[in-house]
């Protein structure tokens, strides 16, 4: 399971490198709200596995300081929403330290947290905030969708020199998937084709990957062969893989759970239209959350973020646009 | 400031009855609410106020119309003590259009601005700056309103606590910060979060009059709050009150709370705030058991009616929601 | 001057509405770092014009609370960079309160601050962070480029029911411009054509407007007639005006001082490509800051954000793309 | 903990000379730096440490190799006391490639990680969590390093102050928080920012050993820090030291500082930390005036040489910067 894959990654890296440590709320004895850190306290002791008070700004700041001083902190923030309390430390310290020191100062800091909707936890516990980190130069943004990626990317994160926002999804912790045996490390900036196809490229990440795959299966029934591309890391972004896919399919859907306005999907769309303008046979379709906070009511919660059918409809639209364009020629 | 009584007079029957009614109403709401949760009728988070009833009860009884409160993620008790409609509260938990937030908010976001309830909050500690802001608004408008923020031991280790209390202090705001020290943040014991578990000392360090009270004694809480509120109305705020208490169960409905030592729990259950409010009413007012029974029955019926009301209510439609989103 | 226009707006609204008040660091006696609040203490007294300690999270939070309770706070944050300390209050409280209360709770809160590069103030005092606010549903984002807009938009902001991020630019405070006499209020969501033209649409805001106008003047010398469109408010965005202009020019340059990755320009580009795909004769050009924090060294600082010539070159490119496309047909 | 001496012995000539040298070096750096600023050679922000030299001087003399410091926006003094290269500091202020940050950082961002200087900071208060983090890293690695964060009266009203000090406390970190209370945040008097101007009390409120010292007496600062650092190395940290002081001029080079009352300023100038360090050296060590003159001359020449060095240095090219950006 996704959560086990994460635990394995932490465990292996703590084993390998004694400067790796983890702090967060209820992560020690209790093993974390999502059980990712279960057993680590017993294995590595209270020096390297520590509970904190409810002090997000403090624990992020302390993590950044420890990283500057040469340790390798993992700071677990319960919900990405709460990371807002530590934004100064992320934006003004972690992300800027390298530039401000002329290149010398590195910040091998990993913030693990989780976002997204799920089960009526309402507006302050349901956000997808990757776009905020994405916009800050110096922060790497990782959003694994499957257990194998979760493990490989987290292991890589813990060998990086620069800050990593490692964003999990509350829906994914219990999802299953194969995880390769042995040393399994995935470099940042390498996307993954989760399903090859030739008619339309669906770009998605995190919890949108299972939905995109379901959508692709439905589209296949209609004879539409969708390629599902998971960038896995948003910063750095595998532009080459995206452009190659677009050159093949000429049609793009980008699906994100985050709200539409100013999301990462917009940025990817802006890159594609700039660099593959003449490849596009239809407008890029963005399937995204509504521009409103997530409601408590479960039906409304569901309506506030993309579902499988939204992706299907958008993909279809990119193909109709083509027929329309052909007809008009 | 004495924890026993604000003026030496014996408390009135009216006050004692009010305290008991409120505490009992919270008890029923939480106990029955948990059942609804277990039936799957309530979703999302539900943090019961069981065991802490004395605090919201005592504090709110000392406030008046026009005052403000701001609350926590464990906010049902504050709402009820503030006089909220049980119908609208239950409806909110059941995601219904007739709820306080039309089902948009849920347990952690019930608010009633018109009535001066600035709302529960899903962000630990956030109620403090918001409450200080309401107190500032009152000062700027020149009203005599007092604002109470209920906050927690967990929040006291967060930066917002001292930072916003300090703002209240330099502006002498009519603000009372009630720190509900239930000695846990989820499973983390207060001793693991700070060396100084007497939280009122933090107020003293920045020149804020600060007190400690037994949070399970609603009358003591009432008296202390009454004094604090009067001082605030005279421009002598802010004041911090630390109310020691203990939860009767885990952090939220699904937390078995096994980390809470049985003897500590027993100690606090012996000092159950609802029982004590009932005892105070019985002993000091001479009310008889049948009257107590009637009150309890009335409150139970009110809750049952609220469940019926809520079940019969509809939900906001997706079309309405989309319209809201378009205007957001 | 821009700063006087801002002061006039605050002054008039404080006069009109006794619930308007202002708090910030050094804004009372000292009149603010940019002299915007000079004289207000004398006129309105210490009840409504208050200095604060260095407590950005606190003052934003207190402002939000005061707004919920029915007052009309203006919270001045010295640098937009410091607003990161108050992000929780903006993202999780101010922006969400209305939804969370089912529509009842409104937050007539105005945060005034300033951003952008200028004079070697380095990485933590030079950012353009509008994209972070832009992505949070519930926050309105205003970025005036000229004194008249500064005044009219600030007056409107102080009559709004929902939170406003009012983002000034440190380069603009001393810029001059006509400000209409009498009651001058500019509704949000109405862009302004700062220069009409027919060959290419240059969309810009804040400090990029003077540069876009200079670029347009240079382009005019080459016979290229650029339209300079200033949305003035990014949320709400005047999509209609943008699409009308694009339908006319078929070519777009978007210029922002913020970094390229995940900026507002990307989002506007994504909207244009989605809604005016068949109008575009060339890829939309985004001229933006480099994806790196702003350096102290003045030459490097300059190189890190768009200059007039960058806009000129981008505009030219959109026209060459056209000749290329025509030649290929 | 006595403010006079840590062990009752008379201070050595070596120590006294070190204190004077450091204080004087800072004085020269700031005085001459201001001239360069006025000539337009230095741009951006420049917050002089004039008047506060006693603090950085005394504190850093009590630390050893392998320890860490984190500093403020007013950071030149800390750098110098930490033993920084004057060449690289001046070059940084002059935006040169040979500067500590190759001209990318400037006055507010000078750092030297390899030497354990975590850097100045443009965000008031940010050095505290960073310093606590360094102390945590040392504890996890099991070294005996101590981290000192220099912070300010202004920062003490910011949430980060208590929040991060509390983390240091629950983990017993080898961390010393030195609060330079110069009684102003830009033009705002400390009395306007808080009711309790004795800032060490905040540490006490969360169980942190806390002291106050005359920041203009570098020897007293040294002694107190020495004791604190020893305790920290024994696992008895953290410790807070409030050092009272006063600026000799406005907040930054371009601030005339008219709001500073002349008599207060005069009071502190009579207690000038550089003069006091010189007097202590002269009186306690029997050094003669010509030796003092030689030291002063040497320091002045070092600064002049640094200006020459810097002027002769080149700047990072735009091509290099673009390459850096591509890799960022
Ligand atoms: C800023 C923030 N961090 C973490 C959480 C998750 N969380 C919710 S309640 C809770 C424990 C709160 O303990 P305390 O503040 O003492 O209140 P109590 O639950 O005891 O009433 C935590 C950690 C949160 N909601 N907000
Ligand atoms: C978080 C933050 N808020 C505001 C500022 C702007 N600012 C820079 S220095 C300063 C005053 C600082 O006063 P204090 O903290 O006492 O330090 P001092 O200047 O007295 O050394 C202010 C407000 C800042 N740099 N960071
Ligand atoms: Mg608690
Ligand atoms: Mg100061």
XYZ file of C-alpha atoms in Angstrom, chain A residues 148-275:
128
model
C 6.004 2.460 -6.299
C 6.380 6.139 -7.164
C 5.747 7.136 -3.566
C 8.636 4.998 -2.445
C 11.079 5.774 -5.209
C 10.470 9.497 -5.114
C 10.661 9.776 -1.342
C 13.956 7.945 -1.343
C 15.264 10.318 -3.983
C 13.922 13.300 -2.013
C 16.010 12.236 0.953
C 19.147 12.372 -1.148
C 18.439 15.809 -2.603
C 20.224 19.016 -1.692
C 17.234 21.323 -2.075
C 13.850 21.575 -0.374
C 11.161 19.145 -1.416
C 7.421 19.550 -0.929
C 6.302 15.945 -0.863
C 2.539 16.018 -1.288
C 0.553 12.885 -0.660
C -3.205 12.448 -1.062
C -5.534 11.336 1.687
C -7.407 9.066 -0.719
C -4.313 7.195 -1.747
C -2.867 5.879 1.513
C -4.777 2.631 1.325
C -4.383 2.075 -2.420
C -2.441 -0.939 -3.537
C 0.219 -1.424 -6.141
C 3.433 -3.265 -6.896
C 6.606 -1.865 -5.425
C 9.851 -3.118 -6.961
C 12.142 -5.037 -4.634
C 15.551 -3.765 -3.644
C 16.935 -0.286 -4.059
C 14.188 1.627 -5.834
C 14.922 5.298 -6.373
C 13.157 7.548 -8.859
C 14.906 10.650 -10.067
C 12.924 13.891 -10.100
C 11.859 15.344 -13.435
C 11.048 12.014 -15.043
C 7.388 11.562 -15.880
C 5.741 8.221 -16.313
C 3.301 7.073 -18.963
C 0.731 5.277 -16.869
C -1.135 4.182 -19.983
C 0.117 4.609 -23.530
C -2.316 5.851 -26.145
C -2.403 7.763 -29.382
C -5.561 9.869 -29.584
C -5.376 12.251 -26.648
C -2.908 12.970 -23.862
C -4.360 13.112 -20.383
C -1.915 14.750 -18.000
C -2.721 14.145 -14.343
C -1.049 13.560 -11.007
C -1.740 12.329 -7.502
C -5.331 11.232 -6.946
C -6.291 12.252 -10.495
C -4.260 9.356 -11.902
C -6.684 6.621 -10.826
C -9.504 8.745 -12.203
C -7.671 9.412 -15.454
C -7.040 5.693 -15.879
C -10.683 4.942 -15.281
C -11.595 7.622 -17.777
C -9.171 6.126 -20.281
C -10.825 2.739 -19.845
C -14.213 4.275 -20.546
C -12.855 6.150 -23.549
C -11.368 2.946 -24.859
C -14.862 1.506 -24.967
C -15.730 4.324 -27.342
C -12.659 3.621 -29.423
C -10.688 6.558 -28.085
C -7.144 5.617 -27.147
C -5.984 7.947 -24.385
C -2.432 8.272 -23.129
C -2.232 8.954 -19.394
C 0.882 10.876 -18.467
C 1.899 11.343 -14.832
C 4.649 13.943 -14.421
C 5.132 12.656 -10.833
C 7.197 15.712 -9.993
C 5.737 19.082 -10.937
C 9.013 20.834 -10.193
C 11.116 19.800 -11.998
C 8.624 19.060 -14.764
C 9.284 16.537 -17.524
C 8.538 18.911 -20.369
C 10.170 16.672 -22.926
C 7.835 13.793 -22.164
C 4.820 16.077 -22.330
C 5.837 17.608 -25.647
C 6.591 14.214 -27.145
C 3.186 12.954 -26.178
C 1.431 16.031 -27.514
C 3.315 15.746 -30.781
C 1.816 12.282 -31.102
C -1.764 12.885 -29.958
C -2.270 16.572 -30.815
C -4.888 16.800 -28.094
C -4.523 17.426 -24.394
C -6.598 17.164 -21.259
C -5.042 18.244 -17.973
C -6.779 17.068 -14.830
C -6.072 18.455 -11.378
C -7.997 18.342 -8.143
C -6.866 21.868 -7.226
C -9.096 24.756 -8.197
C -8.993 25.883 -11.802
C -7.837 29.457 -11.255
C -4.094 29.732 -11.197
C -3.482 26.028 -10.844
C -0.533 24.043 -12.122
C -2.685 22.825 -15.020
C -2.793 26.370 -16.346
C 0.947 26.579 -16.299
C 1.385 23.283 -18.089
C -1.180 24.438 -20.647
C 0.722 27.677 -21.126
C 3.907 25.740 -21.760
C 2.288 23.395 -24.251
C 0.636 26.192 -26.179
C 3.939 28.072 -26.289
C 6.134 25.146 -27.264
